Structure formats: structure tokens, C-alpha cells
Short mmCIF file of C-alpha atoms in Angstrom, two decimals:
data_model
loop_
_atom_site.label_atom_id
_atom_site.label_comp_id
_atom_site.label_asym_id
_atom_site.label_seq_id
_atom_site.Cartn_x
_atom_site.Cartn_y
_atom_site.Cartn_z
CA MET A 1 0.00 0.00 0.00
CA ASN A 2 1.15 3.51 -0.78
CA GLN A 3 1.56 6.48 1.54
CA ALA A 4 0.37 9.96 0.67
CA ILE A 5 0.23 13.54 1.78
CA PHE A 6 -3.09 15.35 1.25
CA LEU A 7 -2.68 19.10 1.12
CA ASP A 8 -5.01 22.04 1.25
CA ARG A 9 -4.08 24.62 -1.39
CA ASP A 10 -4.80 28.20 -0.27
CA GLY A 11 -3.00 29.13 2.93
CA THR A 12 -1.01 25.88 2.96
CA LEU A 13 0.85 25.73 -0.37
CA ILE A 14 0.21 29.26 -1.58
CA GLU A 15 -0.76 32.57 -0.04
CA ASP A 16 -4.49 32.82 0.55
CA ARG A 17 -5.71 35.56 -1.81
CA ASP A 18 -9.44 35.38 -0.97
CA TYR A 19 -11.07 33.72 -3.97
CA LEU A 20 -7.99 33.41 -6.17
CA SER A 21 -8.96 33.18 -9.84
CA ASP A 22 -5.94 34.69 -11.60
CA PRO A 23 -2.96 32.35 -12.09
CA GLU A 24 -0.62 35.33 -12.08
CA GLN A 25 -1.60 36.03 -8.46
CA ILE A 26 -0.14 32.75 -7.19
CA ALA A 27 2.50 33.21 -4.52
CA ILE A 28 3.96 29.93 -3.31
CA LEU A 29 4.70 30.06 0.39
CA PRO A 30 8.41 30.11 1.29
CA GLY A 31 9.92 26.64 1.46
CA ALA A 32 6.76 24.90 0.28
CA GLY A 33 8.23 23.56 -2.96
CA GLU A 34 11.32 22.19 -1.27
CA ALA A 35 9.23 20.59 1.49
CA LEU A 36 7.00 18.88 -1.09
CA LYS A 37 10.05 17.60 -2.94
CA ARG A 38 11.48 16.12 0.28
CA LEU A 39 8.19 14.34 0.99
CA GLN A 40 7.95 13.07 -2.58
CA ASP A 41 11.54 11.85 -2.53
CA ALA A 42 10.75 9.95 0.69
CA GLY A 43 8.09 8.00 -1.21
CA PHE A 44 4.91 9.92 -0.45
CA LYS A 45 2.39 10.54 -3.21
CA LEU A 46 1.12 14.13 -3.21
CA PHE A 47 -2.50 15.24 -3.58
CA ILE A 48 -4.29 18.59 -3.31
CA VAL A 49 -7.76 18.62 -1.75
CA SER A 50 -9.32 22.07 -2.02
CA ASN A 51 -12.67 23.70 -1.37
CA GLN A 52 -13.19 26.39 -4.01
CA SER A 53 -16.50 27.94 -2.98
CA GLY A 54 -15.88 30.96 -5.21
CA VAL A 55 -17.26 28.84 -8.05
CA GLY A 56 -20.49 28.04 -6.20
CA ARG A 57 -20.81 31.65 -5.10
CA GLY A 58 -20.46 32.84 -8.72
CA TYR A 59 -17.20 34.75 -8.17
CA PHE A 60 -15.31 32.79 -10.83
CA THR A 61 -15.60 29.64 -12.94
CA LEU A 62 -14.29 26.10 -12.57
CA SER A 63 -12.14 26.90 -15.61
CA ASP A 64 -10.50 29.71 -13.58
CA VAL A 65 -9.74 27.23 -10.79
CA GLU A 66 -8.25 24.80 -13.29
CA ARG A 67 -6.05 27.56 -14.76
CA VAL A 68 -4.78 28.46 -11.27
CA ASN A 69 -4.10 24.80 -10.49
CA HIS A 70 -2.34 24.28 -13.81
CA ARG A 71 -0.06 27.24 -13.08
CA LEU A 72 0.66 25.98 -9.56
CA VAL A 73 1.55 22.53 -10.90
CA GLU A 74 3.76 24.16 -13.55
CA LEU A 75 5.62 26.27 -10.97
CA LEU A 76 6.21 23.37 -8.59
CA ALA A 77 7.24 21.03 -11.42
CA ARG A 78 10.30 23.25 -11.87
CA LEU A 79 11.43 21.90 -8.49
CA GLY A 80 10.63 18.33 -9.48
CA VAL A 81 7.34 18.19 -7.56
CA ARG A 82 4.52 16.10 -9.02
CA PHE A 83 0.95 15.84 -7.81
CA GLU A 84 -0.91 12.61 -8.46
CA LYS A 85 -4.27 14.36 -8.58
CA ILE A 86 -6.04 17.55 -7.55
CA TYR A 87 -9.49 17.23 -6.01
CA ILE A 88 -11.74 20.29 -6.09
CA ALA A 89 -15.06 20.91 -4.35
CA PRO A 90 -16.57 23.90 -6.19
CA GLU A 91 -19.74 24.16 -4.12
CA ALA A 92 -20.54 26.99 -1.73
CA PRO A 93 -20.80 25.91 1.94
CA GLU A 94 -24.61 25.82 1.91
CA GLN A 95 -24.79 23.73 -1.28
CA PRO A 96 -24.88 19.91 -1.25
CA SER A 97 -21.42 18.49 -1.94
CA ARG A 98 -19.91 15.06 -2.22
CA GLY A 99 -16.36 16.14 -1.48
CA ARG A 100 -16.37 19.50 0.28
CA LYS A 101 -14.14 19.32 3.33
CA PRO A 102 -14.58 18.19 6.07
CA SER A 103 -16.01 15.32 4.01
CA PRO A 104 -13.35 12.62 3.60
CA GLN A 105 -14.77 11.51 0.24
CA PHE A 106 -11.86 12.73 -1.90
CA LEU A 107 -9.41 10.92 0.39
CA PHE A 108 -11.48 7.75 0.01
CA ASP A 109 -11.49 8.26 -3.77
CA ALA A 110 -7.70 8.62 -3.77
CA ARG A 111 -7.37 5.54 -1.54
CA ASP A 112 -9.35 3.49 -4.03
CA GLU A 113 -7.70 4.86 -7.18
CA PHE A 114 -4.09 4.86 -5.94
CA ALA A 115 -4.09 1.91 -3.49
CA LEU A 116 -3.38 4.09 -0.47
CA ASP A 117 -3.28 3.00 3.14
CA LEU A 118 -4.99 6.00 4.75
CA SER A 119 -3.70 4.97 8.18
CA GLN A 120 -0.22 5.79 6.84
CA CYS A 121 -1.22 9.08 5.17
CA TYR A 122 -1.26 12.67 6.39
CA MET A 123 -3.55 15.67 5.91
CA ILE A 124 -2.00 19.15 6.05
CA GLY A 125 -3.99 22.36 6.07
CA ASP A 126 -4.57 25.74 7.66
CA LYS A 127 -8.19 25.29 8.79
CA ARG A 128 -10.04 23.02 11.18
CA ILE A 129 -12.05 21.58 8.27
CA ASP A 130 -8.78 20.32 6.78
CA LEU A 131 -7.97 18.54 10.04
CA GLU A 132 -11.49 17.12 10.26
CA CYS A 133 -11.23 15.82 6.70
CA GLY A 134 -8.14 13.87 7.69
CA TRP A 135 -9.65 12.63 10.95
CA ASN A 136 -12.84 11.58 9.14
CA ALA A 137 -10.77 9.56 6.67
CA GLY A 138 -8.69 7.89 9.37
CA VAL A 139 -5.32 9.32 8.36
CA ARG A 140 -2.29 8.78 10.56
CA GLN A 141 -2.11 12.46 11.47
CA SER A 142 -3.73 15.78 10.62
CA ILE A 143 -1.30 18.69 10.73
CA LEU A 144 -2.28 22.34 11.11
CA VAL A 145 0.10 24.89 9.60
CA ARG A 146 0.11 28.42 11.01
CA THR A 147 0.29 29.91 7.52
CA GLY A 148 -2.97 31.19 6.00
CA TYR A 149 -5.71 30.97 8.62
CA GLY A 150 -3.77 28.47 10.73
CA ALA A 151 -2.47 30.87 13.36
CA GLY A 152 -6.03 31.95 14.09
CA GLU A 153 -7.29 28.36 14.18
CA GLU A 154 -4.56 26.93 16.35
CA HIS A 155 -7.12 26.00 19.01
CA ALA A 156 -8.13 23.24 16.60
CA SER A 157 -5.12 21.28 17.79
CA ALA A 158 -7.01 20.40 20.95
CA SER A 159 -8.89 17.16 20.77
CA ALA A 160 -12.61 17.79 20.27
CA ASP A 161 -15.60 15.54 19.82
CA GLY A 162 -13.43 12.48 20.37
CA GLN A 163 -11.15 13.38 17.48
CA ARG A 164 -7.41 12.89 17.66
CA PRO A 165 -5.38 16.01 18.36
CA ALA A 166 -3.56 17.71 15.53
CA ILE A 167 0.09 18.57 15.36
CA VAL A 168 0.56 22.33 14.98
CA VAL A 169 3.60 23.64 13.10
CA ASP A 170 4.68 26.93 11.59
CA ASP A 171 4.60 25.96 7.92
CA LEU A 172 4.87 23.21 5.34
CA THR A 173 8.63 22.93 5.88
CA ALA A 174 8.06 22.11 9.55
CA ALA A 175 5.21 19.72 8.67
CA ALA A 176 7.49 17.83 6.27
CA ALA A 177 10.21 17.60 8.92
CA CYS A 178 7.70 16.29 11.43
CA ILE A 179 6.42 13.65 9.01
CA LEU A 180 9.86 12.58 7.85
CA ASN A 181 11.23 12.36 11.39
CA GLY A 182 8.18 10.38 12.48
CA SER A 183 8.32 8.00 9.54
CA LYS A 184 11.89 6.99 10.43
CA LYS A 185 10.82 5.61 13.80
#
């Protein structure tokens, strides 16, 4: 079975620009590309799982989201980073959705398509819903990064509703170090 890292996009990999629809506005967070490359080189498959409610709210189109994602993939490919798949939930929060986080459905889809052992996978994000997505899927660990909204949501690291606690780190570089140090045990 394969191991994977599931990543939120805005606020985790790139600066959160509030409804980003222009690929030229992408700003990759410092160290993110190198951290992804280290994880990939250690044998982890990489996936993006992103709520993009701007589509459901009518702020931009799914095509805009795809253009942004294409540009992000292009920029990170320069560092040798490769994503297996990008999962997008375009619905607004009040709309029915199969995959909108905290639903674990996209992680289950990836498990089935890529033969993943979710108990050996990680979810990294900057919001509690990212952590809940990982917990709901049964990942090994959900990790909250303080980038994006993470610093304001740090209280999510406390165990709630019987959920496992999250690890809280400054950024993706620290998350990668935590995962790689833990996977050597």
C-alpha cells in the first residue's frame, strides 16, 4: 500500500488571496516547494484537496480554478514536484457536496484509485475543516500549519468531539520535517 500527503491549497501551499482566480496572483509560500520535494523523494504521493467555494458563489468559474491549479503545478514542477491528482469541491458551503471538506470523500477516492493506506497518510492544512477531513478519513495524522488561517485556528489542535489532536507547526517545511522524522521511527 502507498503512503500519501493530502494538502489544502490556499494558505497551505500558496498565499491565501481570498477567492484566487488569476494564475498570475499565485504566490507559493516560502519553502513549500522544497518541502514537497522532500516528501515526494521519501516515497509519499502528493494530492491537493481544495474547497473552491468561489465557483459556487459565482465569483469565478471552474475553468478559472483549473487555470490556477495548472499554473501551480507548472511552478512546482520546476522543483521536481509532481501531484498525483487535484481534487476540487466547487460548491458553496450551503450547497450539497460530495467532497467539500470536512467530508473525507476525496481521500477515500484517492485511496481506491491509488491503493493508499490512509492509516499511513497525512492531511495538512490551515483550517479546522482540513484537520477534520483527515480525521474523518482515518489518516495517521492531521497537521495544522500556522500559515494562512492556521495561526487563528490553532485552538483546533485540541482534541474535540473524540477526534485525535492535531500537530501544529509553523509551515509546510516544519510539517514535512515532522512527518519525515516520524516515519523513520
